Short mmCIF file of N, CA and C in Angstrom, two decimals:
data_model
loop_
_atom_site.label_atom_id
_atom_site.label_comp_id
_atom_site.label_asym_id
_atom_site.label_seq_id
_atom_site.Cartn_x
_atom_site.Cartn_y
_atom_site.Cartn_z
N MET A 2 178.22 127.08 65.98
CA MET A 2 178.25 126.07 67.02
C MET A 2 177.43 126.55 68.22
N LEU A 3 176.47 125.78 68.61
CA LEU A 3 175.61 126.14 69.74
C LEU A 3 176.30 125.81 71.06
N SER A 4 176.14 126.70 72.02
CA SER A 4 176.65 126.42 73.37
C SER A 4 175.53 126.68 74.36
N PRO A 5 174.72 125.63 74.61
CA PRO A 5 173.58 125.79 75.51
C PRO A 5 174.02 126.05 76.95
N ARG A 6 173.21 126.84 77.64
CA ARG A 6 173.45 127.14 79.05
C ARG A 6 172.21 126.73 79.83
N GLN A 7 172.36 126.55 81.11
CA GLN A 7 171.25 126.23 82.01
C GLN A 7 170.44 125.02 81.50
N VAL A 8 171.14 123.96 81.16
CA VAL A 8 170.52 122.76 80.60
C VAL A 8 169.81 121.97 81.70
N VAL A 9 168.56 121.61 81.43
CA VAL A 9 167.78 120.76 82.33
C VAL A 9 167.36 119.53 81.54
N ASP A 10 167.72 118.35 82.03
CA ASP A 10 167.38 117.09 81.38
C ASP A 10 166.24 116.45 82.16
N TYR A 11 165.18 116.08 81.47
CA TYR A 11 163.99 115.52 82.12
C TYR A 11 163.92 114.00 82.00
N ALA A 12 165.06 113.35 81.81
CA ALA A 12 165.11 111.89 81.62
C ALA A 12 164.56 111.13 82.83
N LEU A 13 164.87 111.55 84.03
CA LEU A 13 164.36 110.84 85.23
C LEU A 13 162.85 110.96 85.34
N GLN A 14 162.33 112.13 85.07
CA GLN A 14 160.88 112.34 85.10
C GLN A 14 160.20 111.48 84.03
N ARG A 15 160.80 111.43 82.85
CA ARG A 15 160.28 110.63 81.74
C ARG A 15 160.26 109.15 82.10
N ARG A 16 161.37 108.68 82.65
CA ARG A 16 161.49 107.28 83.04
C ARG A 16 160.46 106.89 84.09
N ALA A 17 160.25 107.77 85.07
CA ALA A 17 159.27 107.49 86.13
C ALA A 17 157.85 107.45 85.56
N LEU A 18 157.55 108.38 84.66
CA LEU A 18 156.22 108.40 84.06
C LEU A 18 155.97 107.14 83.23
N LEU A 19 156.96 106.73 82.45
CA LEU A 19 156.80 105.51 81.65
C LEU A 19 156.65 104.28 82.53
N ALA A 20 157.35 104.23 83.67
CA ALA A 20 157.19 103.12 84.60
C ALA A 20 155.77 103.09 85.17
N ASP A 21 155.22 104.26 85.45
CA ASP A 21 153.83 104.34 85.94
C ASP A 21 152.83 103.89 84.87
N VAL A 22 153.10 104.21 83.62
CA VAL A 22 152.22 103.78 82.52
C VAL A 22 152.27 102.26 82.41
N ARG A 23 153.46 101.70 82.43
CA ARG A 23 153.61 100.24 82.29
C ARG A 23 153.01 99.49 83.47
N ALA A 24 153.04 100.12 84.65
CA ALA A 24 152.48 99.47 85.84
C ALA A 24 150.97 99.68 85.95
N GLY A 25 150.41 100.50 85.07
CA GLY A 25 148.97 100.74 85.09
C GLY A 25 148.51 101.83 86.04
N ARG A 26 149.46 102.54 86.67
CA ARG A 26 149.09 103.63 87.58
C ARG A 26 148.67 104.89 86.84
N VAL A 27 149.13 105.02 85.59
CA VAL A 27 148.77 106.15 84.74
C VAL A 27 148.26 105.57 83.43
N GLY A 28 147.12 106.06 83.00
CA GLY A 28 146.54 105.58 81.76
C GLY A 28 147.24 106.11 80.52
N ARG A 29 147.26 105.30 79.50
CA ARG A 29 147.90 105.69 78.24
C ARG A 29 147.27 106.97 77.67
N GLU A 30 145.96 107.12 77.84
CA GLU A 30 145.28 108.31 77.31
C GLU A 30 145.74 109.59 78.01
N GLU A 31 146.30 109.46 79.20
CA GLU A 31 146.81 110.64 79.92
C GLU A 31 148.15 111.12 79.38
N VAL A 32 148.94 110.22 78.79
CA VAL A 32 150.26 110.59 78.30
C VAL A 32 150.32 110.68 76.77
N CYS A 33 149.34 110.12 76.11
CA CYS A 33 149.29 110.17 74.64
C CYS A 33 148.22 111.19 74.24
N ASP A 34 148.53 112.45 74.48
CA ASP A 34 147.54 113.50 74.32
C ASP A 34 148.04 114.71 73.53
N ALA A 35 148.99 114.48 72.62
CA ALA A 35 149.52 115.58 71.83
C ALA A 35 148.42 116.21 70.99
N GLY A 36 148.37 117.52 71.01
CA GLY A 36 147.38 118.25 70.23
C GLY A 36 147.77 118.34 68.76
N ALA A 37 146.84 118.82 67.96
CA ALA A 37 147.05 118.92 66.51
C ALA A 37 148.25 119.82 66.17
N TYR A 38 148.42 120.91 66.89
CA TYR A 38 149.52 121.85 66.62
C TYR A 38 150.86 121.18 66.87
N LEU A 39 150.98 120.42 67.96
CA LEU A 39 152.21 119.72 68.29
C LEU A 39 152.49 118.61 67.28
N LEU A 40 151.47 117.88 66.87
CA LEU A 40 151.66 116.82 65.87
C LEU A 40 152.11 117.40 64.53
N ARG A 41 151.52 118.52 64.13
CA ARG A 41 151.93 119.18 62.89
C ARG A 41 153.39 119.65 62.97
N ALA A 42 153.75 120.21 64.12
CA ALA A 42 155.13 120.67 64.31
C ALA A 42 156.10 119.50 64.24
N ALA A 43 155.72 118.36 64.79
CA ALA A 43 156.57 117.17 64.75
C ALA A 43 156.76 116.70 63.31
N ARG A 44 155.71 116.74 62.52
CA ARG A 44 155.79 116.29 61.13
C ARG A 44 156.62 117.22 60.26
N PHE A 45 156.47 118.52 60.46
CA PHE A 45 157.10 119.48 59.56
C PHE A 45 158.40 120.11 60.07
N HIS A 46 158.58 120.17 61.39
CA HIS A 46 159.78 120.80 61.95
C HIS A 46 160.62 119.85 62.79
N GLY A 47 160.07 118.68 63.09
CA GLY A 47 160.77 117.74 63.96
C GLY A 47 161.90 117.01 63.26
N THR A 48 162.79 116.49 64.08
CA THR A 48 163.86 115.64 63.59
C THR A 48 163.69 114.28 64.23
N SER A 49 164.15 113.26 63.57
CA SER A 49 164.01 111.90 64.09
C SER A 49 164.74 111.79 65.43
N ALA A 50 164.08 111.15 66.38
CA ALA A 50 164.70 110.95 67.69
C ALA A 50 165.70 109.80 67.65
N GLY A 51 165.65 109.00 66.59
CA GLY A 51 166.60 107.90 66.46
C GLY A 51 166.26 106.69 67.30
N ARG A 52 165.05 106.64 67.80
CA ARG A 52 164.60 105.49 68.59
C ARG A 52 163.09 105.37 68.45
N ALA A 53 162.58 104.23 68.85
CA ALA A 53 161.15 103.98 68.76
C ALA A 53 160.41 104.68 69.91
N CYS A 54 159.14 104.90 69.70
CA CYS A 54 158.29 105.48 70.74
C CYS A 54 158.29 104.56 71.96
N PRO A 55 158.44 105.10 73.16
CA PRO A 55 158.46 104.26 74.35
C PRO A 55 157.10 103.67 74.72
N VAL A 56 156.03 104.17 74.11
CA VAL A 56 154.69 103.70 74.43
C VAL A 56 154.20 102.67 73.40
N CYS A 57 154.24 103.05 72.10
CA CYS A 57 153.67 102.18 71.07
C CYS A 57 154.72 101.46 70.22
N ARG A 58 155.98 101.80 70.40
CA ARG A 58 157.12 101.21 69.67
C ARG A 58 157.16 101.57 68.19
N HIS A 59 156.37 102.56 67.78
CA HIS A 59 156.38 103.03 66.39
C HIS A 59 157.68 103.80 66.15
N ASP A 60 158.16 103.77 64.92
CA ASP A 60 159.42 104.45 64.58
C ASP A 60 159.28 105.95 64.35
N GLY A 61 158.08 106.48 64.44
CA GLY A 61 157.85 107.89 64.13
C GLY A 61 158.10 108.86 65.25
N LEU A 62 158.98 108.54 66.18
CA LEU A 62 159.26 109.45 67.29
C LEU A 62 160.13 110.61 66.79
N ALA A 63 159.67 111.82 67.03
CA ALA A 63 160.39 113.02 66.57
C ALA A 63 160.68 113.93 67.76
N GLN A 64 161.67 114.78 67.60
CA GLN A 64 161.97 115.81 68.59
C GLN A 64 161.72 117.16 67.95
N VAL A 65 161.01 118.01 68.68
CA VAL A 65 160.66 119.34 68.20
C VAL A 65 161.24 120.35 69.18
N SER A 66 161.90 121.37 68.65
CA SER A 66 162.47 122.44 69.47
C SER A 66 161.56 123.66 69.41
N TRP A 67 161.10 124.08 70.59
CA TRP A 67 160.23 125.27 70.71
C TRP A 67 161.05 126.38 71.33
N VAL A 68 160.90 127.59 70.84
CA VAL A 68 161.67 128.73 71.36
C VAL A 68 160.74 129.71 72.08
N PHE A 69 161.27 130.29 73.15
CA PHE A 69 160.51 131.25 73.96
C PHE A 69 161.44 132.36 74.42
N GLY A 70 160.94 133.58 74.43
CA GLY A 70 161.72 134.69 74.95
C GLY A 70 161.15 136.01 74.47
N GLU A 71 161.20 136.99 75.35
CA GLU A 71 160.67 138.32 75.01
C GLU A 71 161.38 138.92 73.81
N SER A 72 162.68 138.72 73.73
CA SER A 72 163.44 139.34 72.64
C SER A 72 163.16 138.69 71.29
N LEU A 73 162.46 137.56 71.28
CA LEU A 73 162.13 136.88 70.01
C LEU A 73 160.90 137.47 69.35
N ARG A 74 160.14 138.23 70.10
CA ARG A 74 158.91 138.86 69.63
C ARG A 74 157.96 137.85 69.02
N HIS A 75 157.60 137.98 67.75
CA HIS A 75 156.59 137.12 67.12
C HIS A 75 157.07 135.68 66.92
N VAL A 76 158.37 135.43 67.02
CA VAL A 76 158.91 134.07 66.84
C VAL A 76 158.71 133.24 68.12
N SER A 77 158.58 133.90 69.26
CA SER A 77 158.42 133.20 70.53
C SER A 77 157.20 132.29 70.50
N GLY A 78 157.38 131.07 71.00
CA GLY A 78 156.29 130.10 71.05
C GLY A 78 156.15 129.28 69.79
N SER A 79 157.17 129.29 68.94
CA SER A 79 157.08 128.54 67.69
C SER A 79 158.15 127.44 67.63
N ALA A 80 157.88 126.45 66.78
CA ALA A 80 158.84 125.37 66.56
C ALA A 80 159.90 125.86 65.58
N ARG A 81 161.15 125.47 65.83
CA ARG A 81 162.25 125.92 64.99
C ARG A 81 163.21 124.77 64.68
N SER A 82 163.83 124.83 63.51
CA SER A 82 164.81 123.83 63.09
C SER A 82 166.15 124.12 63.76
N ALA A 83 167.07 123.17 63.63
CA ALA A 83 168.42 123.36 64.18
C ALA A 83 169.11 124.56 63.54
N ALA A 84 168.91 124.74 62.24
CA ALA A 84 169.51 125.89 61.55
C ALA A 84 168.94 127.20 62.07
N ASP A 85 167.63 127.22 62.32
CA ASP A 85 167.00 128.41 62.89
C ASP A 85 167.57 128.72 64.27
N LEU A 86 167.79 127.67 65.09
CA LEU A 86 168.34 127.87 66.43
C LEU A 86 169.72 128.50 66.36
N GLU A 87 170.55 128.04 65.45
CA GLU A 87 171.90 128.61 65.30
C GLU A 87 171.83 130.08 64.90
N GLN A 88 170.94 130.38 63.97
CA GLN A 88 170.79 131.76 63.51
C GLN A 88 170.30 132.67 64.64
N LEU A 89 169.29 132.21 65.37
CA LEU A 89 168.77 133.00 66.49
C LEU A 89 169.82 133.17 67.58
N ALA A 90 170.57 132.10 67.86
CA ALA A 90 171.59 132.15 68.91
C ALA A 90 172.68 133.18 68.61
N ALA A 91 172.92 133.42 67.33
CA ALA A 91 173.94 134.40 66.93
C ALA A 91 173.41 135.82 66.98
N GLN A 92 172.08 135.99 67.00
CA GLN A 92 171.50 137.33 66.89
C GLN A 92 170.81 137.82 68.16
N VAL A 93 170.35 136.92 69.00
CA VAL A 93 169.51 137.29 70.14
C VAL A 93 170.30 137.07 71.43
N ALA A 94 170.10 137.95 72.41
CA ALA A 94 170.84 137.86 73.67
C ALA A 94 170.54 136.56 74.41
N ASP A 95 169.31 136.28 74.71
CA ASP A 95 168.93 135.07 75.45
C ASP A 95 167.53 134.63 75.06
N PHE A 96 167.36 133.33 74.91
CA PHE A 96 166.04 132.74 74.71
C PHE A 96 166.09 131.28 75.16
N SER A 97 164.93 130.76 75.52
CA SER A 97 164.82 129.38 76.00
C SER A 97 164.43 128.47 74.86
N VAL A 98 164.94 127.25 74.92
CA VAL A 98 164.58 126.21 73.97
C VAL A 98 164.04 125.04 74.78
N HIS A 99 162.87 124.55 74.39
CA HIS A 99 162.27 123.38 75.02
C HIS A 99 162.16 122.30 73.95
N VAL A 100 162.82 121.17 74.19
CA VAL A 100 162.81 120.07 73.23
C VAL A 100 161.79 119.04 73.71
N VAL A 101 160.80 118.76 72.84
CA VAL A 101 159.72 117.84 73.17
C VAL A 101 159.79 116.66 72.22
N GLU A 102 159.68 115.43 72.77
CA GLU A 102 159.59 114.28 71.89
C GLU A 102 158.12 113.97 71.66
N VAL A 103 157.79 113.65 70.41
CA VAL A 103 156.40 113.45 70.00
C VAL A 103 156.31 112.22 69.11
N CYS A 104 155.36 111.35 69.40
CA CYS A 104 155.08 110.22 68.52
C CYS A 104 153.88 110.60 67.66
N THR A 105 154.09 110.57 66.35
CA THR A 105 153.01 110.94 65.43
C THR A 105 151.98 109.83 65.29
N GLU A 106 152.28 108.65 65.84
CA GLU A 106 151.34 107.52 65.75
C GLU A 106 150.38 107.50 66.94
N CYS A 107 150.93 107.42 68.18
CA CYS A 107 150.06 107.28 69.37
C CYS A 107 149.84 108.59 70.12
N ARG A 108 150.55 109.67 69.71
CA ARG A 108 150.43 111.01 70.29
C ARG A 108 151.15 111.17 71.63
N TRP A 109 152.05 110.24 71.98
CA TRP A 109 152.90 110.42 73.16
C TRP A 109 153.70 111.71 72.99
N ASN A 110 153.85 112.45 74.08
CA ASN A 110 154.70 113.64 74.05
C ASN A 110 155.24 113.90 75.44
N HIS A 111 156.47 114.34 75.49
CA HIS A 111 157.11 114.62 76.78
C HIS A 111 158.25 115.60 76.58
N LEU A 112 158.40 116.52 77.51
CA LEU A 112 159.51 117.45 77.50
C LEU A 112 160.79 116.66 77.80
N VAL A 113 161.76 116.73 76.89
CA VAL A 113 163.00 115.97 77.02
C VAL A 113 164.08 116.79 77.73
N ARG A 114 164.24 118.05 77.29
CA ARG A 114 165.23 118.93 77.92
C ARG A 114 164.91 120.37 77.58
N SER A 115 165.47 121.25 78.38
CA SER A 115 165.34 122.68 78.11
C SER A 115 166.70 123.32 78.35
N PHE A 116 166.93 124.42 77.66
CA PHE A 116 168.21 125.12 77.82
C PHE A 116 168.06 126.54 77.30
N VAL A 117 169.08 127.33 77.54
CA VAL A 117 169.11 128.73 77.11
C VAL A 117 170.19 128.87 76.04
N LEU A 118 169.86 129.61 75.00
CA LEU A 118 170.81 129.94 73.95
C LEU A 118 170.85 131.45 73.78
N GLY A 119 171.82 131.92 73.02
CA GLY A 119 171.93 133.34 72.72
C GLY A 119 173.33 133.84 72.94
N THR A 120 173.52 135.07 72.57
CA THR A 120 174.85 135.68 72.68
C THR A 120 175.23 135.98 74.12
N GLY A 121 174.23 136.14 74.98
CA GLY A 121 174.49 136.49 76.37
C GLY A 121 174.68 137.99 76.56
N ARG A 122 174.66 138.72 75.46
CA ARG A 122 174.84 140.17 75.51
C ARG A 122 173.54 140.83 75.06
N PRO A 123 173.05 141.77 75.84
CA PRO A 123 171.85 142.47 75.39
C PRO A 123 172.12 143.26 74.13
N ARG A 124 171.16 143.26 73.27
CA ARG A 124 171.29 143.99 72.01
C ARG A 124 171.09 145.48 72.26
N ARG A 125 171.91 146.25 71.67
CA ARG A 125 171.77 147.70 71.83
C ARG A 125 170.66 148.17 70.92
N GLY A 126 169.65 148.73 71.51
CA GLY A 126 168.51 149.21 70.74
C GLY A 126 168.59 150.69 70.48
N ARG A 127 167.60 151.16 69.77
CA ARG A 127 167.53 152.59 69.51
C ARG A 127 167.12 153.32 70.77
N ARG A 128 167.66 154.46 70.95
CA ARG A 128 167.27 155.29 72.10
C ARG A 128 166.08 156.12 71.71
N SER A 129 165.19 156.27 72.65
CA SER A 129 164.00 157.09 72.37
C SER A 129 164.36 158.56 72.59
N ALA A 130 163.53 159.43 72.06
CA ALA A 130 163.75 160.87 72.18
C ALA A 130 163.63 161.33 73.63
N GLY A 131 162.87 160.57 74.42
CA GLY A 131 162.67 160.95 75.81
C GLY A 131 163.79 160.52 76.74
N GLY A 132 164.81 159.83 76.25
CA GLY A 132 165.93 159.51 77.11
C GLY A 132 166.14 158.12 77.21
#
């Protein structure tokens, strides 16, 4: 069972940006700019957002969880499934998760929320010979 800490919800920022797009103050090309790496992550690691894209109304809106943290080493900066998050949370002291919604049709993408997971306890490492 995951127990996220330091949760930040970006719903107000998202709503304001979409209002600006609909009013013509922000161009669609400025918000529909997901790169190839993000689109691939949405297709292969994303989960359905359960709603249509707010820009193009396509049903392909996905949420992708990205993990970051020094203690993750080579895993940091990669997309991870819910099962991976649970496994990491049980093994690693602290790491950040950034959830991004991505439309695979029009390339809309926006940070939805971020939070911290982990045991909260630093892992005891090996001591070096020098102390």
